[in-house]
Coordinates of C-alpha atoms in Angstrom, one line a residue:
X1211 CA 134.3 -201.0 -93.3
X1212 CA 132.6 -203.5 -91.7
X1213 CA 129.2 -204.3 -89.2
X1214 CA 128.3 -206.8 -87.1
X1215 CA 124.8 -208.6 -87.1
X1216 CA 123.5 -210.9 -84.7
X1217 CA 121.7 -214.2 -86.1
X1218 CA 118.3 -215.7 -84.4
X1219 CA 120.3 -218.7 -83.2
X1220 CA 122.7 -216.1 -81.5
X1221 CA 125.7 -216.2 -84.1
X1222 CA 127.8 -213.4 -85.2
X1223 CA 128.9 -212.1 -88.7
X1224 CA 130.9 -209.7 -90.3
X1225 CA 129.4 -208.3 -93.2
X1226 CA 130.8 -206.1 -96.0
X1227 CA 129.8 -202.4 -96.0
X1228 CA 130.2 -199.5 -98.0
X1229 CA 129.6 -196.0 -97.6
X1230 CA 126.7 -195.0 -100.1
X1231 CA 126.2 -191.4 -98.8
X1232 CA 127.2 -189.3 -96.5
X1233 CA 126.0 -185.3 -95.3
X1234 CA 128.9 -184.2 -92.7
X1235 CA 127.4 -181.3 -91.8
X1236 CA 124.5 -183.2 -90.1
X1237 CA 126.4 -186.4 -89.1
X1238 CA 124.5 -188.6 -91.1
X1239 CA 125.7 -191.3 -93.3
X1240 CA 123.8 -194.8 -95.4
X1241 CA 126.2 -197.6 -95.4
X1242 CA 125.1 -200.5 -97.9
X1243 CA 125.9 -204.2 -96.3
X1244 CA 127.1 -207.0 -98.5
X1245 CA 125.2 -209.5 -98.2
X1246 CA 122.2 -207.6 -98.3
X1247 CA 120.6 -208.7 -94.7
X1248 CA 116.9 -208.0 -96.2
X1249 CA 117.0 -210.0 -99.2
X1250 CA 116.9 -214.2 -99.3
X1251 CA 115.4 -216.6 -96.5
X1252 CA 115.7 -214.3 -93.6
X1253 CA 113.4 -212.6 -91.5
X1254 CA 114.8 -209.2 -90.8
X1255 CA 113.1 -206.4 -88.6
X1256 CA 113.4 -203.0 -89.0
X1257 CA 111.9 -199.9 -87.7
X1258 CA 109.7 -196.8 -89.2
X1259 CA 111.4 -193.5 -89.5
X1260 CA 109.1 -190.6 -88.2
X1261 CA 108.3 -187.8 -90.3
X1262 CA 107.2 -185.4 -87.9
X1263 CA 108.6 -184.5 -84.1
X1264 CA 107.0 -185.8 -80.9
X1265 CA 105.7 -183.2 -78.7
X1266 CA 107.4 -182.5 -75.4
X1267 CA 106.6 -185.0 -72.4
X1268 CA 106.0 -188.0 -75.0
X1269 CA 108.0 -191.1 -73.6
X1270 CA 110.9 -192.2 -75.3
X1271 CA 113.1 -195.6 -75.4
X1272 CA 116.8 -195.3 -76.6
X1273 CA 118.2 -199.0 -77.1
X1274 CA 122.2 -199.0 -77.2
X1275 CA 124.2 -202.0 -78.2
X1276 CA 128.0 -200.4 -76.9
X1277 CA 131.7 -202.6 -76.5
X1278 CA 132.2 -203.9 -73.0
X1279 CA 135.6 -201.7 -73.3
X1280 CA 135.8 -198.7 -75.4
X1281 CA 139.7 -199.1 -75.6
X1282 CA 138.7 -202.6 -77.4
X1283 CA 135.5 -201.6 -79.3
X1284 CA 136.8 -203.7 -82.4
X1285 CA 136.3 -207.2 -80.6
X1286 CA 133.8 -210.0 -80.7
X1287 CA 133.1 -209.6 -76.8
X1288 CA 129.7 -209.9 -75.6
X1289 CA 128.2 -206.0 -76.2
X1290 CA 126.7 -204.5 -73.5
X1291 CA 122.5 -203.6 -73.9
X1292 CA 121.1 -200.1 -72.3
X1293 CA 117.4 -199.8 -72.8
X1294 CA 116.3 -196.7 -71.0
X1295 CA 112.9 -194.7 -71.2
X1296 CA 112.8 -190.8 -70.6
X1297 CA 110.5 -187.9 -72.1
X1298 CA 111.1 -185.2 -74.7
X1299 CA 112.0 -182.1 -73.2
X1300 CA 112.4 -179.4 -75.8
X1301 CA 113.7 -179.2 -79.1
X1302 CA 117.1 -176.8 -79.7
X1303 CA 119.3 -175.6 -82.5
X1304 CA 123.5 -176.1 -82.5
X1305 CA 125.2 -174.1 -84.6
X1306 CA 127.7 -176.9 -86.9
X1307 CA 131.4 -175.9 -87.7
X1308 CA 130.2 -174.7 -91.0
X1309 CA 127.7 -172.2 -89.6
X1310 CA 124.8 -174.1 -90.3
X1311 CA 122.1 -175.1 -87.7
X1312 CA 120.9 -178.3 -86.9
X1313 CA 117.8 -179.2 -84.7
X1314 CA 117.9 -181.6 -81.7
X1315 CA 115.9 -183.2 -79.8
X1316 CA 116.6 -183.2 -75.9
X1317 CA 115.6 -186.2 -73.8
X1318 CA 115.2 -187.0 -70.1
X1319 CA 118.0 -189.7 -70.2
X1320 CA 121.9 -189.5 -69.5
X1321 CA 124.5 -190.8 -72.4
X1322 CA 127.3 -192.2 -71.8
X1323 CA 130.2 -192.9 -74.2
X1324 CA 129.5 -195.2 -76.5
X1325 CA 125.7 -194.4 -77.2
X1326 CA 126.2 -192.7 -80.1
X1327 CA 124.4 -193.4 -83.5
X1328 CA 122.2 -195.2 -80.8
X1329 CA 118.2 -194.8 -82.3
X1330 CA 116.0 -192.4 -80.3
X1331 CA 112.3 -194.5 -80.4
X1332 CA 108.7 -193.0 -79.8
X1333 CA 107.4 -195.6 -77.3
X1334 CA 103.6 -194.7 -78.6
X1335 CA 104.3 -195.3 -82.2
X1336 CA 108.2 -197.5 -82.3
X1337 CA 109.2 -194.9 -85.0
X1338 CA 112.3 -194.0 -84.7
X1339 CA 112.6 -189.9 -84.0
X1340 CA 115.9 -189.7 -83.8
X1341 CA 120.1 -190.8 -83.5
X1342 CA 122.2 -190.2 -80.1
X1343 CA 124.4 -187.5 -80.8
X1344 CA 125.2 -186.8 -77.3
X1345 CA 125.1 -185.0 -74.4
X1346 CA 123.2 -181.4 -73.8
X1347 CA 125.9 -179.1 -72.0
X1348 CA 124.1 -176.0 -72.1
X1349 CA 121.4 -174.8 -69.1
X1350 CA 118.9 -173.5 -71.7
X1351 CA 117.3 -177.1 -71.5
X1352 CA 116.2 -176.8 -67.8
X1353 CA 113.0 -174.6 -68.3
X1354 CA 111.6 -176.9 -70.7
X1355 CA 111.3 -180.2 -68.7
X1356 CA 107.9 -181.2 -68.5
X1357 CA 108.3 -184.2 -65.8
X1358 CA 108.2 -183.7 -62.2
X1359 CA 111.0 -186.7 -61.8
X1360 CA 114.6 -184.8 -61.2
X1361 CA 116.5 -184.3 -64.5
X1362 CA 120.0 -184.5 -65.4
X1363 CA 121.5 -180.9 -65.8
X1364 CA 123.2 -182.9 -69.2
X1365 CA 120.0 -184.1 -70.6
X1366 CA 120.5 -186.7 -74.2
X1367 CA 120.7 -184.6 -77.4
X1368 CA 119.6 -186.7 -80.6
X1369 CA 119.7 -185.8 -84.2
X1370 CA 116.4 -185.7 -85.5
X1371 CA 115.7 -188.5 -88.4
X1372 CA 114.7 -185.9 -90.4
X1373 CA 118.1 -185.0 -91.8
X1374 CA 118.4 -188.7 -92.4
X1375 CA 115.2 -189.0 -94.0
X1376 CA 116.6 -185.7 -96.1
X1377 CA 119.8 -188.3 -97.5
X1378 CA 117.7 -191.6 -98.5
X1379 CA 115.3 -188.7 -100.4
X1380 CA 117.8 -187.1 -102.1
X1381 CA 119.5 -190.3 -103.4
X1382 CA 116.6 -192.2 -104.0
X1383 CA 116.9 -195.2 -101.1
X1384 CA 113.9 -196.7 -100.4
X1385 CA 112.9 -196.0 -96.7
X1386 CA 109.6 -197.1 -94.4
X1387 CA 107.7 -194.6 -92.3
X1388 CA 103.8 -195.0 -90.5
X1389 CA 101.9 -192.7 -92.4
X1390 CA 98.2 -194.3 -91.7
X1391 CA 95.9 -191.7 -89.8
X1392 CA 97.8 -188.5 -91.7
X1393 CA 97.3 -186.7 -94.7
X1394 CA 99.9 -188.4 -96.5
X1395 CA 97.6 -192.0 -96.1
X1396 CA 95.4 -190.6 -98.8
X1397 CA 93.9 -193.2 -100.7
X1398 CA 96.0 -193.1 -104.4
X1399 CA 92.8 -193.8 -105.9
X1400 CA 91.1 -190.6 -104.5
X1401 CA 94.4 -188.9 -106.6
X1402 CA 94.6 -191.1 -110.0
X1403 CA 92.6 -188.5 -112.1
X1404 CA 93.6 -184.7 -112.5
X1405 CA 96.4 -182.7 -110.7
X1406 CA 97.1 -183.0 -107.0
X1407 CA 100.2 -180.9 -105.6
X1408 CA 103.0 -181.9 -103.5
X1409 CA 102.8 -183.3 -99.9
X1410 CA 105.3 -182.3 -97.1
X1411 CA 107.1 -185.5 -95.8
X1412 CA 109.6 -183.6 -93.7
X1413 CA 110.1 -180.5 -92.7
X1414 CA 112.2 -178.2 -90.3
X1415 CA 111.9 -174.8 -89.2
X1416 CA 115.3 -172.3 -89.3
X1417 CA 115.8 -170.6 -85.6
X1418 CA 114.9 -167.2 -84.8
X1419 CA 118.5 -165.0 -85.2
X1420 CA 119.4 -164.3 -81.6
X1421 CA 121.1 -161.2 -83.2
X1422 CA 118.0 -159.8 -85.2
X1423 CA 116.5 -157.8 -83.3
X1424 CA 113.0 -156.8 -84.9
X1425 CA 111.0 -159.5 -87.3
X1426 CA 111.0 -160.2 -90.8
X1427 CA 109.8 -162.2 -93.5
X1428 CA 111.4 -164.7 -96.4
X1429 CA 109.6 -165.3 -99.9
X1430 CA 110.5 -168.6 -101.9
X1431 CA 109.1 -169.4 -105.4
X1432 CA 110.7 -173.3 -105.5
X1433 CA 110.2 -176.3 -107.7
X1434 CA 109.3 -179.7 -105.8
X1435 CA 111.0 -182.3 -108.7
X1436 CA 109.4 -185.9 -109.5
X1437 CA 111.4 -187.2 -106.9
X1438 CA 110.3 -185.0 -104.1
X1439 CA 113.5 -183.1 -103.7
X1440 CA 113.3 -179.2 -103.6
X1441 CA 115.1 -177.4 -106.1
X1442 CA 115.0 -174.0 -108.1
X1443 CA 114.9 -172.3 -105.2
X1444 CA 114.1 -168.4 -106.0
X1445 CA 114.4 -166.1 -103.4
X1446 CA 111.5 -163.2 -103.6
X1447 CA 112.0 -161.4 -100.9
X1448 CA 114.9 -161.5 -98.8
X1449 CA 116.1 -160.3 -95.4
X1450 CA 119.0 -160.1 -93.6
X1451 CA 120.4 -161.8 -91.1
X1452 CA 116.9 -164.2 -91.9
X1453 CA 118.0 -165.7 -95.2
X1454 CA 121.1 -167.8 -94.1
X1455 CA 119.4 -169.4 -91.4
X1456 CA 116.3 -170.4 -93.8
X1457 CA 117.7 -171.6 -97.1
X1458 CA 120.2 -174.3 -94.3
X1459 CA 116.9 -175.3 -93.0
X1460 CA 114.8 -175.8 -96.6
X1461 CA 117.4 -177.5 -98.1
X1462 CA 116.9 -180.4 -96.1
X1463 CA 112.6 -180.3 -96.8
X1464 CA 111.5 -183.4 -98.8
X1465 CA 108.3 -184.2 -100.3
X1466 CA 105.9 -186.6 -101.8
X1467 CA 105.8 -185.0 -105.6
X1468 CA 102.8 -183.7 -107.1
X1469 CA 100.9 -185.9 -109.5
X1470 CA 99.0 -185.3 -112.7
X1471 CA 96.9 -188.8 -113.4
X1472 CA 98.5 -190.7 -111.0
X1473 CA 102.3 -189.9 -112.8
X1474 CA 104.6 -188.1 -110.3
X1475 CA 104.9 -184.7 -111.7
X1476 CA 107.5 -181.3 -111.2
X1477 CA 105.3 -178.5 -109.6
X1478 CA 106.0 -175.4 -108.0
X1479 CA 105.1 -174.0 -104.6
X1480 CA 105.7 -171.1 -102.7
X1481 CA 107.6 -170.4 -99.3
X1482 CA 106.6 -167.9 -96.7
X1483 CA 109.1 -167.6 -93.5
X1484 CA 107.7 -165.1 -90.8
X1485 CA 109.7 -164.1 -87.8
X1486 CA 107.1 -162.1 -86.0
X1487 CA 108.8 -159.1 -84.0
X1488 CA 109.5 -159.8 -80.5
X1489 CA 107.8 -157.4 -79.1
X1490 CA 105.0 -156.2 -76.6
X1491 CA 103.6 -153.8 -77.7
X1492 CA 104.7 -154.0 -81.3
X1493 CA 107.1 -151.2 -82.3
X1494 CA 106.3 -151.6 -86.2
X1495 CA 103.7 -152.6 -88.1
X1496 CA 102.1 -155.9 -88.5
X1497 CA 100.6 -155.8 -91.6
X1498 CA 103.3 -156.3 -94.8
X1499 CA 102.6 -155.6 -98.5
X1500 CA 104.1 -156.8 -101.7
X1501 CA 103.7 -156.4 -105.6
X1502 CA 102.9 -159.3 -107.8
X1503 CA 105.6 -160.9 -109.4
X1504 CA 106.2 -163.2 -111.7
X1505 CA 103.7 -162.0 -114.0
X1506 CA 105.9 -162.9 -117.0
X1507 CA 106.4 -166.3 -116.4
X1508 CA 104.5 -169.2 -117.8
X1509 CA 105.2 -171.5 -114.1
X1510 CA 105.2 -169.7 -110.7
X1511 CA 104.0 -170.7 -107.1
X1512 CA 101.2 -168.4 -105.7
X1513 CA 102.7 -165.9 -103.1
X1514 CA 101.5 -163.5 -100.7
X1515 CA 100.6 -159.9 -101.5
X1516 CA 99.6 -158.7 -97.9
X1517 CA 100.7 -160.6 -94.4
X1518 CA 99.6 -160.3 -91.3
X1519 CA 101.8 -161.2 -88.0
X1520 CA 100.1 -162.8 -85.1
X1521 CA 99.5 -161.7 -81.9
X1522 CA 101.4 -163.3 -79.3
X1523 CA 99.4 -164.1 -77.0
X1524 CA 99.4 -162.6 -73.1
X1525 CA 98.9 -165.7 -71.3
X1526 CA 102.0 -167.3 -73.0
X1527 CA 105.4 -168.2 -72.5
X1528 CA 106.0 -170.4 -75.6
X1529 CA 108.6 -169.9 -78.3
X1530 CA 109.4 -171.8 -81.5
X1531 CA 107.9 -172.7 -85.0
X1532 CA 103.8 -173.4 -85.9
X1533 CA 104.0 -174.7 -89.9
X1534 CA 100.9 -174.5 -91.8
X1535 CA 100.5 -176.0 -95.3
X1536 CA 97.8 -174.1 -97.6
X1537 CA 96.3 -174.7 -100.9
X1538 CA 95.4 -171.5 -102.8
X1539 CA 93.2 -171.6 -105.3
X1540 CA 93.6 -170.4 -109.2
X1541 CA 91.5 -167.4 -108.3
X1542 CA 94.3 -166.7 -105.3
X1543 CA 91.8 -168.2 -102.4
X1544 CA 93.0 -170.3 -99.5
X1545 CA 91.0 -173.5 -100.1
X1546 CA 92.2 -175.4 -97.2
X1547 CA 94.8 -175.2 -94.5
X1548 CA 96.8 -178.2 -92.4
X1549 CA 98.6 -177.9 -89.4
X1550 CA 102.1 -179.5 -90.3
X1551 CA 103.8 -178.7 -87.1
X1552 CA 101.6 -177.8 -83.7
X1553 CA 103.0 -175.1 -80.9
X1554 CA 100.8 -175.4 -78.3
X1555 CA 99.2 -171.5 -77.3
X1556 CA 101.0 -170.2 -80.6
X1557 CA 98.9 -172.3 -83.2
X1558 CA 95.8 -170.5 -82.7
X1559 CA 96.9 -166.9 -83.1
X1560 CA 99.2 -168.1 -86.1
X1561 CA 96.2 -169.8 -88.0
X1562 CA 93.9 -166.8 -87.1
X1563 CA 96.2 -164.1 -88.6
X1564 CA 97.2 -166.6 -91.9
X1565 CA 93.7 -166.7 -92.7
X1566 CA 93.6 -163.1 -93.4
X1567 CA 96.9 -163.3 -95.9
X1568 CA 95.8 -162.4 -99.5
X1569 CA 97.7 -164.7 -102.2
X1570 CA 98.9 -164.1 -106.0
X1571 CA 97.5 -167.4 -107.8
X1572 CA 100.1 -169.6 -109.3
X1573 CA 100.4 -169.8 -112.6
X1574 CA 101.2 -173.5 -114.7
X1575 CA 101.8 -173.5 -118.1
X1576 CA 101.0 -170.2 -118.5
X1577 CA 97.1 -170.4 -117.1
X1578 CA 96.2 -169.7 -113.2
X1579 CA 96.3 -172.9 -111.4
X1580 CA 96.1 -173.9 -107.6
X1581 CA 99.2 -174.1 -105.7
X1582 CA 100.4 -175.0 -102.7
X1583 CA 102.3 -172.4 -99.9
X1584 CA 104.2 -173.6 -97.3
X1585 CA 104.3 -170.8 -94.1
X1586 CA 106.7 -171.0 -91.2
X1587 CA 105.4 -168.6 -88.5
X1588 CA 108.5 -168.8 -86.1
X1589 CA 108.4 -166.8 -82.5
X1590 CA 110.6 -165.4 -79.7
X1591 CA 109.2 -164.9 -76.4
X1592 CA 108.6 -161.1 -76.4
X1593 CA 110.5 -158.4 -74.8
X1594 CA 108.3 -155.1 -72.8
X1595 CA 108.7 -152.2 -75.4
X1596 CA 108.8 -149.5 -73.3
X1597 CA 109.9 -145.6 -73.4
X1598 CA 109.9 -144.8 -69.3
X1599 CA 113.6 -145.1 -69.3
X1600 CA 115.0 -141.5 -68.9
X1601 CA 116.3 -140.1 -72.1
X1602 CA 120.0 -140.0 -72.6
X1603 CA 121.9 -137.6 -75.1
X1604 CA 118.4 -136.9 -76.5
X1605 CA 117.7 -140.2 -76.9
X1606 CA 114.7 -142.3 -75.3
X1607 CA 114.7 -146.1 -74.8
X1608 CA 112.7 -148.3 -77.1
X1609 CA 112.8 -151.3 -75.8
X1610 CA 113.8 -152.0 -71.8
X1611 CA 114.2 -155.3 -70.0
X1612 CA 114.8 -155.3 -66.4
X1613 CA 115.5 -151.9 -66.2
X1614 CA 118.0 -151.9 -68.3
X1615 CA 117.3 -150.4 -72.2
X1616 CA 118.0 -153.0 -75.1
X1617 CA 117.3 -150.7 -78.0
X1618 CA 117.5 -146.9 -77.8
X1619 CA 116.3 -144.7 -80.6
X1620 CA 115.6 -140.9 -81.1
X1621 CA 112.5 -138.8 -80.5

């Protein structure tokens, strides 16, 4: 295996490369060039990777180096440059030949063969958001366009970094991001003394089921290593068809590690994934209890005892995934909340109806100790419950959608 690099003077080489690491099921690999480009007398640019997702109508700039001929892509002939610019239309899920989901980022530009592996770059930030995967075949991407310009019915689907930023974390390859103006720019000074837990770098939300039909909820007590990586995973409380969909998307999380005196340190945190029901009105309750567990155990993340879902809000036609990241305190108070990932019109009644969660401290060491929970809220746009459908061998319709029933249950 071999890649080609281009010198300032305009010269060509060959360089050596070998495959380092490699995750199929996302289409992401971390080839290792010999010569090392970035080490001696040269001057080598490179680009951020961004560790969180632009929001739709941001502009974009995909820059494509692709062979004049793709029957002769193996020659030294002059490549051909595309530089486009589009916007980010939506963010969707595709289903890999594994039965695992992957999120993509749709774009306002078309790709053409040869694109692919192409970087996907935030024009207001040049990090790098993304890898050309392809085209977007399916119309489910039309409704989401933000631009008044005319769109291609095949919009540009791009792998978001994050599952590469998943691979350099989980074998330890150095990697650059832009991290100044976030929580993650805290001063390492302000952390030297005392405990400070562990800082999301990437995350990713699991879809909601299109076969579940009401909500339901997913309770992780995991250990964030010294590395970052997420591991000892234990599932609390578990619902199907929910779980599949959520331990493919947390397997992919990485963090910055906790630290005790400045030393990176294992700690503990706990998961919450909440599929609130899509319904309007609600046809079961929004309020969810649990019993304390873990009592037994010297180290434990703080979990929820009572949950409330949010109200989804009239005026709104939004669907998708708000992520919060809380700190609860040794006595089981939330100390602080931070938006991780924003849904506009879905954020606010999320954060409202979070606040009023009641928490299990964490335990470390054997002694109550502040933890930090990690809460997906994800939502689909609701259908009308509804029971003026005319009953039908005793039955009456739950839920109806154009007339026609969707769920029928019994008086």
């Amino acid at each position: 295996l071999h890649v080609l690099v281009e010198l300032p003077s305009g010269q060509r080489r060959l360089l050596k490369a070998e495959v380092v690491a490699t995750d199929w099921e996302h289409d992401v690999a971390v080839l290792r060039a010999t010569p090392n480009p970035f080490e001696g007398g040269y001057r080598v640019a490179f680009l951020p990777l961004a560790t969180d997702r632009l929001s739709p109508g941001k502009s974009v700039v995909s820059v494509s180096l692709r062979p004049s001929s793709l029957e002769e892509a193996y020659t030294f002939d002059e490549p051909l440059v595309d530089r486009s610019q589009g916007q980010v239309l939506s963010y969707q899920y595709t289903r890999t030949p594994n039965g695992r989901e992957i999120e993509l980022l749709l774009y306002s530009q078309r790709v053409i063969p040869g694109q692919s592996g192409s970087p996907v770059i935030s024009e207001e930030s040049g990090e790098v958001e993304g890898f050309i995967e392809g085209r977007w075949l399916h119309p489910t991407a039309i409704p989401f366009v933000t631009t008044s310009e005319q769109v291609d019915p095949s919009p540009g689907a791009a792998v978001r970094i994050h599952y590469a930023i998943s691979l350099l974390q989980q074998n330890g390859i150095p990697w650059h991001a832009t991290l100044e103006g976030t929580k993650l720019a805290e001063s390492p000074v302000e952390k030297a003394k005392g405990f400070s837990g562990p800082t999301p770098l990437s995350l990713v939300a699991a879809p909601f089921p299109p076969q579940a039909l009401f909500g339901g909820e997913i309770l992780f007590d995991a250990k964030v290593d010294a590395r970052g990586q997420l591991t000892d995973v234990r599932v609390v409380q578990s619902q199907s068809p929910f779980l599949e969909e959520v331990l493919g998307a947390v397997e992919t999380w990485s963090f910055l590690p906790a630290r005790q005196d400045g030393r990176p340190v294992a700690s503990r945190i706990g998961i919450v994934f909440q599929f609130a029901q899509p319904f309007l009105p609600k046809l079961t309750a929004r309020v969810h209890e649990y019993k304390e567990t873990g009592t037994d155990t010297k180290d434990r993340a703080a979990l929820p005892l009572f949950t409330l879902e949010p109200e989804y809000p009239p005026t709104s036609i939004g669907e998708g995934s708000v992520i919060l990241n809380e700190l609860v305190d040794r006595e089981g108070h939330v100390t602080s909340m931070h938006v991780v990932r924003d849904l506009e019109s879905l954020t606010a009644p999320t954060v409202a109806a979070v606040k009023q969660w009641k928490f299990a401290a964490g335990r470390r060491a054997g002694e109550g100790a502040e933890s930090d929970v990690i809460v997906v809220v994800t939502f689909r746009r609701p259908a009308v419950a509804s029971r003026t459908l005319r009953p039908a061998n005793g039955r009456s319709c739950g839920v109806s959608m154009r007339g026609h029933c969707l769920f029928w249950q019994r008086p």
